[in-house]
Amino acid sequence: MVFVGGPDDREALAIAWRMAGRSGTQLSLVRILLLGEAAKEDASVHDESQGILSAVIDTDKQKELGEDYISTFRLTAVNNSDSISYSEIDVHSDEDIPAVLKEIEKIGCDIYIVRQGNCRNSKIFSNLLEWCECLELGVIGDILVSNNFGSCSFVFVVQQYGYGGMICGNNLNQKATNKGTFEFVV
Protein backbone atom coordinates (compact mmCIF):
# COMPACT_ATOMS: atom_id res chain seq x y z
CA MET A 1 0.00 0.00 0.00
CA VAL A 2 1.22 3.49 -0.86
CA PHE A 3 0.38 6.20 1.70
CA VAL A 4 0.85 9.92 1.06
CA GLY A 5 -1.75 11.43 3.38
CA GLY A 6 -5.30 12.68 3.36
CA PRO A 7 -8.73 11.11 3.81
CA ASP A 8 -8.47 8.71 0.86
CA ASP A 9 -5.15 7.33 2.12
CA ARG A 10 -6.58 6.79 5.59
CA GLU A 11 -9.53 4.93 4.06
CA ALA A 12 -7.18 2.84 1.89
CA LEU A 13 -5.06 2.01 4.94
CA ALA A 14 -8.16 0.94 6.88
CA ILE A 15 -9.04 -1.49 4.07
CA ALA A 16 -5.46 -2.78 3.71
CA TRP A 17 -5.16 -3.21 7.48
CA ARG A 18 -8.34 -5.26 7.55
CA MET A 19 -7.14 -7.38 4.62
CA ALA A 20 -3.87 -8.01 6.46
CA GLY A 21 -5.84 -9.74 9.19
CA ARG A 22 -6.37 -12.73 6.89
CA SER A 23 -3.88 -15.55 7.18
CA GLY A 24 -1.33 -15.70 4.39
CA THR A 25 -1.68 -12.00 3.61
CA GLN A 26 1.35 -9.73 3.73
CA LEU A 27 0.95 -5.96 3.97
CA SER A 28 3.77 -3.60 3.09
CA LEU A 29 2.94 0.03 3.76
CA VAL A 30 5.20 2.50 1.99
CA ARG A 31 4.72 6.04 3.20
CA ILE A 32 5.82 8.75 0.81
CA LEU A 33 7.19 11.75 2.67
CA LEU A 34 7.12 14.94 0.61
CA LEU A 35 10.18 17.06 1.41
CA GLY A 36 11.64 20.33 0.14
CA GLU A 37 10.08 21.52 -3.12
CA ALA A 38 7.78 18.49 -3.16
CA ALA A 39 6.18 19.54 0.13
CA LYS A 40 5.15 22.97 -1.12
CA GLU A 41 1.43 23.56 -1.21
CA ASP A 42 -0.35 24.55 -4.40
CA ALA A 43 -2.33 27.65 -3.46
CA SER A 44 -4.09 27.63 -6.85
CA VAL A 45 -6.30 24.69 -5.82
CA HIS A 46 -7.92 26.52 -2.92
CA ASP A 47 -11.47 27.67 -3.57
CA GLU A 48 -11.63 31.43 -3.19
CA SER A 49 -14.98 31.16 -1.40
CA GLN A 50 -13.48 29.03 1.36
CA GLY A 51 -10.55 31.37 1.86
CA ILE A 52 -6.86 30.72 2.29
CA LEU A 53 -7.05 30.55 6.10
CA SER A 54 -9.61 27.74 6.14
CA ALA A 55 -7.62 25.89 3.45
CA VAL A 56 -4.48 26.11 5.59
CA ILE A 57 -6.41 24.93 8.66
CA ASP A 58 -7.88 22.03 6.65
CA THR A 59 -4.44 21.04 5.34
CA ASP A 60 -2.97 21.17 8.85
CA LYS A 61 -5.88 19.14 10.22
CA GLN A 62 -5.45 16.52 7.47
CA LYS A 63 -1.73 16.24 8.26
CA GLU A 64 -2.53 15.82 11.96
CA LEU A 65 -5.16 13.15 11.26
CA GLY A 66 -2.71 11.32 8.99
CA GLU A 67 0.07 11.40 11.59
CA ASP A 68 -2.30 10.09 14.27
CA TYR A 69 -3.53 7.29 12.02
CA ILE A 70 -0.02 6.24 10.98
CA SER A 71 1.11 6.29 14.63
CA THR A 72 -1.79 4.07 15.63
CA PHE A 73 -1.08 1.73 12.72
CA ARG A 74 2.60 1.46 13.60
CA LEU A 75 1.97 0.87 17.32
CA THR A 76 -0.89 -1.56 16.85
CA ALA A 77 -0.20 -3.43 13.63
CA VAL A 78 3.48 -3.26 12.75
CA ASN A 79 4.72 -4.00 16.26
CA ASN A 80 2.32 -6.92 16.69
CA SER A 81 2.46 -8.71 13.36
CA ASP A 82 5.23 -10.30 11.32
CA SER A 83 3.08 -10.06 8.19
CA ILE A 84 2.95 -6.23 8.25
CA SER A 85 5.86 -3.98 7.35
CA TYR A 86 6.24 -0.21 7.27
CA SER A 87 8.76 1.97 5.49
CA GLU A 88 9.14 5.63 4.62
CA ILE A 89 10.59 7.02 1.41
CA ASP A 90 11.60 10.65 0.97
CA VAL A 91 10.41 12.38 -2.20
CA HIS A 92 11.93 15.67 -3.31
CA SER A 93 10.48 16.11 -6.81
CA ASP A 94 7.73 14.84 -9.10
CA GLU A 95 10.27 12.61 -10.88
CA ASP A 96 10.80 10.70 -7.62
CA ILE A 97 7.21 9.37 -7.49
CA PRO A 98 7.50 7.00 -10.51
CA ALA A 99 10.99 5.97 -9.34
CA VAL A 100 9.62 5.07 -5.89
CA LEU A 101 6.82 3.05 -7.47
CA LYS A 102 9.35 1.20 -9.67
CA GLU A 103 11.34 0.29 -6.54
CA ILE A 104 8.19 -1.05 -4.90
CA GLU A 105 7.42 -3.04 -8.05
CA LYS A 106 10.87 -4.70 -7.87
CA ILE A 107 9.92 -6.11 -4.46
CA GLY A 108 6.80 -7.56 -6.04
CA CYS A 109 3.21 -7.38 -4.92
CA ASP A 110 -0.09 -8.80 -6.08
CA ILE A 111 -2.19 -5.70 -5.43
CA TYR A 112 -1.54 -2.01 -4.94
CA ILE A 113 -3.99 -0.21 -2.68
CA VAL A 114 -3.84 3.49 -3.45
CA ARG A 115 -5.85 6.61 -2.87
CA GLN A 116 -7.98 8.28 -5.46
CA GLY A 117 -7.36 11.77 -4.06
CA ASN A 118 -5.01 13.49 -6.41
CA CYS A 119 -3.32 16.48 -4.99
CA ARG A 120 -3.69 16.94 -1.23
CA ASN A 121 -3.02 20.58 -2.12
CA SER A 122 0.56 19.69 -3.00
CA LYS A 123 2.35 21.21 -5.95
CA ILE A 124 4.03 17.93 -6.85
CA PHE A 125 0.71 16.12 -7.29
CA SER A 126 -0.84 19.09 -9.07
CA ASN A 127 2.02 18.89 -11.59
CA LEU A 128 1.61 15.13 -12.04
CA LEU A 129 -2.15 15.52 -12.37
CA GLU A 130 -1.63 17.37 -15.65
CA TRP A 131 -0.18 14.17 -17.17
CA CYS A 132 -2.90 11.81 -15.90
CA GLU A 133 -4.86 9.90 -18.52
CA CYS A 134 -7.42 8.51 -16.04
CA LEU A 135 -8.28 11.08 -13.37
CA GLU A 136 -10.56 8.63 -11.57
CA LEU A 137 -7.52 6.48 -10.73
CA GLY A 138 -5.66 9.33 -9.07
CA VAL A 139 -2.07 10.25 -9.78
CA ILE A 140 -0.49 7.15 -8.26
CA GLY A 141 -3.07 4.77 -9.73
CA ASP A 142 -2.63 6.36 -13.15
CA ILE A 143 1.14 5.85 -13.02
CA LEU A 144 0.72 2.21 -11.94
CA VAL A 145 -1.62 1.30 -14.82
CA SER A 146 0.26 3.21 -17.50
CA ASN A 147 1.91 1.24 -20.30
CA ASN A 148 5.25 2.81 -19.38
CA PHE A 149 5.12 1.33 -15.88
CA GLY A 150 4.63 -2.26 -16.99
CA SER A 151 3.17 -3.75 -13.80
CA CYS A 152 1.09 -6.92 -13.82
CA SER A 153 -0.35 -6.22 -10.36
CA PHE A 154 -3.91 -5.26 -9.57
CA VAL A 155 -4.57 -1.65 -8.61
CA PHE A 156 -7.30 -1.02 -6.03
CA VAL A 157 -8.19 2.67 -5.92
CA VAL A 158 -9.95 3.94 -2.78
CA GLN A 159 -11.90 7.12 -2.19
CA GLN A 160 -13.27 7.95 1.24
CA TYR A 161 -17.04 8.11 1.27
CA GLY A 162 -18.36 11.64 1.62
CA TYR A 163 -15.19 13.22 0.26
CA GLY A 164 -17.28 14.66 -2.57
CA GLY A 165 -15.27 13.50 -5.56
CA MET A 166 -13.37 16.77 -5.76
CA ILE A 167 -10.03 16.59 -7.48
CA CYS A 168 -8.14 19.83 -7.31
CA GLY A 169 -11.33 21.77 -7.92
CA ASN A 170 -12.66 19.44 -10.66
CA ASN A 171 -15.75 17.45 -9.75
CA LEU A 172 -15.79 13.86 -10.99
CA ASN A 173 -19.41 13.38 -9.93
CA GLN A 174 -20.84 14.61 -13.20
CA LYS A 175 -23.08 12.93 -15.73
CA ALA A 176 -23.86 13.78 -19.31
CA THR A 177 -27.32 15.08 -20.12
CA ASN A 178 -29.08 14.60 -23.43
CA LYS A 179 -28.29 18.24 -24.26
CA GLY A 180 -24.55 17.61 -24.43
CA THR A 181 -23.86 19.37 -21.13
CA PHE A 182 -23.05 18.01 -17.71
CA GLU A 183 -24.96 18.18 -14.47
CA PHE A 184 -23.64 17.40 -11.04
CA VAL A 185 -24.71 14.20 -9.35
CA VAL A 186 -25.17 14.65 -5.63
GROMACS .gro file of C-alpha atoms in nm:
model
  186
    1MET     CA    1   0.000   0.000   0.000
    2VAL     CA    2   0.122   0.349  -0.086
    3PHE     CA    3   0.038   0.620   0.170
    4VAL     CA    4   0.085   0.992   0.106
    5GLY     CA    5  -0.175   1.143   0.338
    6GLY     CA    6  -0.530   1.268   0.336
    7PRO     CA    7  -0.873   1.111   0.381
    8ASP     CA    8  -0.847   0.871   0.086
    9ASP     CA    9  -0.515   0.733   0.212
   10ARG     CA   10  -0.658   0.679   0.559
   11GLU     CA   11  -0.953   0.493   0.406
   12ALA     CA   12  -0.718   0.284   0.189
   13LEU     CA   13  -0.506   0.201   0.494
   14ALA     CA   14  -0.816   0.094   0.688
   15ILE     CA   15  -0.904  -0.149   0.407
   16ALA     CA   16  -0.546  -0.278   0.371
   17TRP     CA   17  -0.516  -0.321   0.748
   18ARG     CA   18  -0.834  -0.526   0.755
   19MET     CA   19  -0.714  -0.738   0.462
   20ALA     CA   20  -0.387  -0.801   0.646
   21GLY     CA   21  -0.584  -0.974   0.919
   22ARG     CA   22  -0.637  -1.273   0.689
   23SER     CA   23  -0.388  -1.555   0.718
   24GLY     CA   24  -0.133  -1.570   0.439
   25THR     CA   25  -0.168  -1.200   0.361
   26GLN     CA   26   0.135  -0.973   0.373
   27LEU     CA   27   0.095  -0.596   0.397
   28SER     CA   28   0.377  -0.360   0.309
   29LEU     CA   29   0.294   0.003   0.376
   30VAL     CA   30   0.520   0.250   0.199
   31ARG     CA   31   0.472   0.604   0.320
   32ILE     CA   32   0.582   0.875   0.081
   33LEU     CA   33   0.719   1.175   0.267
   34LEU     CA   34   0.712   1.494   0.061
   35LEU     CA   35   1.018   1.706   0.141
   36GLY     CA   36   1.164   2.033   0.014
   37GLU     CA   37   1.008   2.152  -0.312
   38ALA     CA   38   0.778   1.849  -0.316
   39ALA     CA   39   0.618   1.954   0.013
   40LYS     CA   40   0.515   2.297  -0.112
   41GLU     CA   41   0.143   2.356  -0.121
   42ASP     CA   42  -0.035   2.455  -0.440
   43ALA     CA   43  -0.233   2.765  -0.346
   44SER     CA   44  -0.409   2.763  -0.685
   45VAL     CA   45  -0.630   2.469  -0.582
   46HIS     CA   46  -0.792   2.652  -0.292
   47ASP     CA   47  -1.147   2.767  -0.357
   48GLU     CA   48  -1.163   3.143  -0.319
   49SER     CA   49  -1.498   3.116  -0.140
   50GLN     CA   50  -1.348   2.903   0.136
   51GLY     CA   51  -1.055   3.137   0.186
   52ILE     CA   52  -0.686   3.072   0.229
   53LEU     CA   53  -0.705   3.055   0.610
   54SER     CA   54  -0.961   2.774   0.614
   55ALA     CA   55  -0.762   2.589   0.345
   56VAL     CA   56  -0.448   2.611   0.559
   57ILE     CA   57  -0.641   2.493   0.866
   58ASP     CA   58  -0.788   2.203   0.665
   59THR     CA   59  -0.444   2.104   0.534
   60ASP     CA   60  -0.297   2.117   0.885
   61LYS     CA   61  -0.588   1.914   1.022
   62GLN     CA   62  -0.545   1.652   0.747
   63LYS     CA   63  -0.173   1.624   0.826
   64GLU     CA   64  -0.253   1.582   1.196
   65LEU     CA   65  -0.516   1.315   1.126
   66GLY     CA   66  -0.271   1.132   0.899
   67GLU     CA   67   0.007   1.140   1.159
   68ASP     CA   68  -0.230   1.009   1.427
   69TYR     CA   69  -0.353   0.729   1.202
   70ILE     CA   70  -0.002   0.624   1.098
   71SER     CA   71   0.111   0.629   1.463
   72THR     CA   72  -0.179   0.407   1.563
   73PHE     CA   73  -0.108   0.173   1.272
   74ARG     CA   74   0.260   0.146   1.360
   75LEU     CA   75   0.197   0.087   1.732
   76THR     CA   76  -0.089  -0.156   1.685
   77ALA     CA   77  -0.020  -0.343   1.363
   78VAL     CA   78   0.348  -0.326   1.275
   79ASN     CA   79   0.472  -0.400   1.626
   80ASN     CA   80   0.232  -0.692   1.669
   81SER     CA   81   0.246  -0.871   1.336
   82ASP     CA   82   0.523  -1.030   1.132
   83SER     CA   83   0.308  -1.006   0.819
   84ILE     CA   84   0.295  -0.623   0.825
   85SER     CA   85   0.586  -0.398   0.735
   86TYR     CA   86   0.624  -0.021   0.727
   87SER     CA   87   0.876   0.197   0.549
   88GLU     CA   88   0.914   0.563   0.462
   89ILE     CA   89   1.059   0.702   0.141
   90ASP     CA   90   1.160   1.065   0.097
   91VAL     CA   91   1.041   1.238  -0.220
   92HIS     CA   92   1.193   1.567  -0.331
   93SER     CA   93   1.048   1.611  -0.681
   94ASP     CA   94   0.773   1.484  -0.910
   95GLU     CA   95   1.027   1.261  -1.088
   96ASP     CA   96   1.080   1.070  -0.762
   97ILE     CA   97   0.721   0.937  -0.749
   98PRO     CA   98   0.750   0.700  -1.051
   99ALA     CA   99   1.099   0.597  -0.934
  100VAL     CA  100   0.962   0.507  -0.589
  101LEU     CA  101   0.682   0.305  -0.747
  102LYS     CA  102   0.935   0.120  -0.967
  103GLU     CA  103   1.134   0.029  -0.654
  104ILE     CA  104   0.819  -0.105  -0.490
  105GLU     CA  105   0.742  -0.304  -0.805
  106LYS     CA  106   1.087  -0.470  -0.787
  107ILE     CA  107   0.992  -0.611  -0.446
  108GLY     CA  108   0.680  -0.756  -0.604
  109CYS     CA  109   0.321  -0.738  -0.492
  110ASP     CA  110  -0.009  -0.880  -0.608
  111ILE     CA  111  -0.219  -0.570  -0.543
  112TYR     CA  112  -0.154  -0.201  -0.494
  113ILE     CA  113  -0.399  -0.021  -0.268
  114VAL     CA  114  -0.384   0.349  -0.345
  115ARG     CA  115  -0.585   0.661  -0.287
  116GLN     CA  116  -0.798   0.828  -0.546
  117GLY     CA  117  -0.736   1.177  -0.406
  118ASN     CA  118  -0.501   1.349  -0.641
  119CYS     CA  119  -0.332   1.648  -0.499
  120ARG     CA  120  -0.369   1.694  -0.123
  121ASN     CA  121  -0.302   2.058  -0.212
  122SER     CA  122   0.056   1.969  -0.300
  123LYS     CA  123   0.235   2.121  -0.595
  124ILE     CA  124   0.403   1.793  -0.685
  125PHE     CA  125   0.071   1.612  -0.729
  126SER     CA  126  -0.084   1.909  -0.907
  127ASN     CA  127   0.202   1.889  -1.159
  128LEU     CA  128   0.161   1.513  -1.204
  129LEU     CA  129  -0.215   1.552  -1.237
  130GLU     CA  130  -0.163   1.737  -1.565
  131TRP     CA  131  -0.018   1.417  -1.717
  132CYS     CA  132  -0.290   1.181  -1.590
  133GLU     CA  133  -0.486   0.990  -1.852
  134CYS     CA  134  -0.742   0.851  -1.604
  135LEU     CA  135  -0.828   1.108  -1.337
  136GLU     CA  136  -1.056   0.863  -1.157
  137LEU     CA  137  -0.752   0.648  -1.073
  138GLY     CA  138  -0.566   0.933  -0.907
  139VAL     CA  139  -0.207   1.025  -0.978
  140ILE     CA  140  -0.049   0.715  -0.826
  141GLY     CA  141  -0.307   0.477  -0.973
  142ASP     CA  142  -0.263   0.636  -1.315
  143ILE     CA  143   0.114   0.585  -1.302
  144LEU     CA  144   0.072   0.221  -1.194
  145VAL     CA  145  -0.162   0.130  -1.482
  146SER     CA  146   0.026   0.321  -1.750
  147ASN     CA  147   0.191   0.124  -2.030
  148ASN     CA  148   0.525   0.281  -1.938
  149PHE     CA  149   0.512   0.133  -1.588
  150GLY     CA  150   0.463  -0.226  -1.699
  151SER     CA  151   0.317  -0.375  -1.380
  152CYS     CA  152   0.109  -0.692  -1.382
  153SER     CA  153  -0.035  -0.622  -1.036
  154PHE     CA  154  -0.391  -0.526  -0.957
  155VAL     CA  155  -0.457  -0.165  -0.861
  156PHE     CA  156  -0.730  -0.102  -0.603
  157VAL     CA  157  -0.819   0.267  -0.592
  158VAL     CA  158  -0.995   0.394  -0.278
  159GLN     CA  159  -1.190   0.712  -0.219
  160GLN     CA  160  -1.327   0.795   0.124
  161TYR     CA  161  -1.704   0.811   0.127
  162GLY     CA  162  -1.836   1.164   0.162
  163TYR     CA  163  -1.519   1.322   0.026
  164GLY     CA  164  -1.728   1.466  -0.257
  165GLY     CA  165  -1.527   1.350  -0.556
  166MET     CA  166  -1.337   1.677  -0.576
  167ILE     CA  167  -1.003   1.659  -0.748
  168CYS     CA  168  -0.814   1.983  -0.731
  169GLY     CA  169  -1.133   2.177  -0.792
  170ASN     CA  170  -1.266   1.944  -1.066
  171ASN     CA  171  -1.575   1.745  -0.975
  172LEU     CA  172  -1.579   1.386  -1.099
  173ASN     CA  173  -1.941   1.338  -0.993
  174GLN     CA  174  -2.084   1.461  -1.320
  175LYS     CA  175  -2.308   1.293  -1.573
  176ALA     CA  176  -2.386   1.378  -1.931
  177THR     CA  177  -2.732   1.508  -2.012
  178ASN     CA  178  -2.908   1.460  -2.343
  179LYS     CA  179  -2.829   1.824  -2.426
  180GLY     CA  180  -2.455   1.761  -2.443
  181THR     CA  181  -2.386   1.937  -2.113
  182PHE     CA  182  -2.305   1.801  -1.771
  183GLU     CA  183  -2.496   1.818  -1.447
  184PHE     CA  184  -2.364   1.740  -1.104
  185VAL     CA  185  -2.471   1.420  -0.935
  186VAL     CA  186  -2.517   1.465  -0.563
   0.00000   0.00000   0.00000
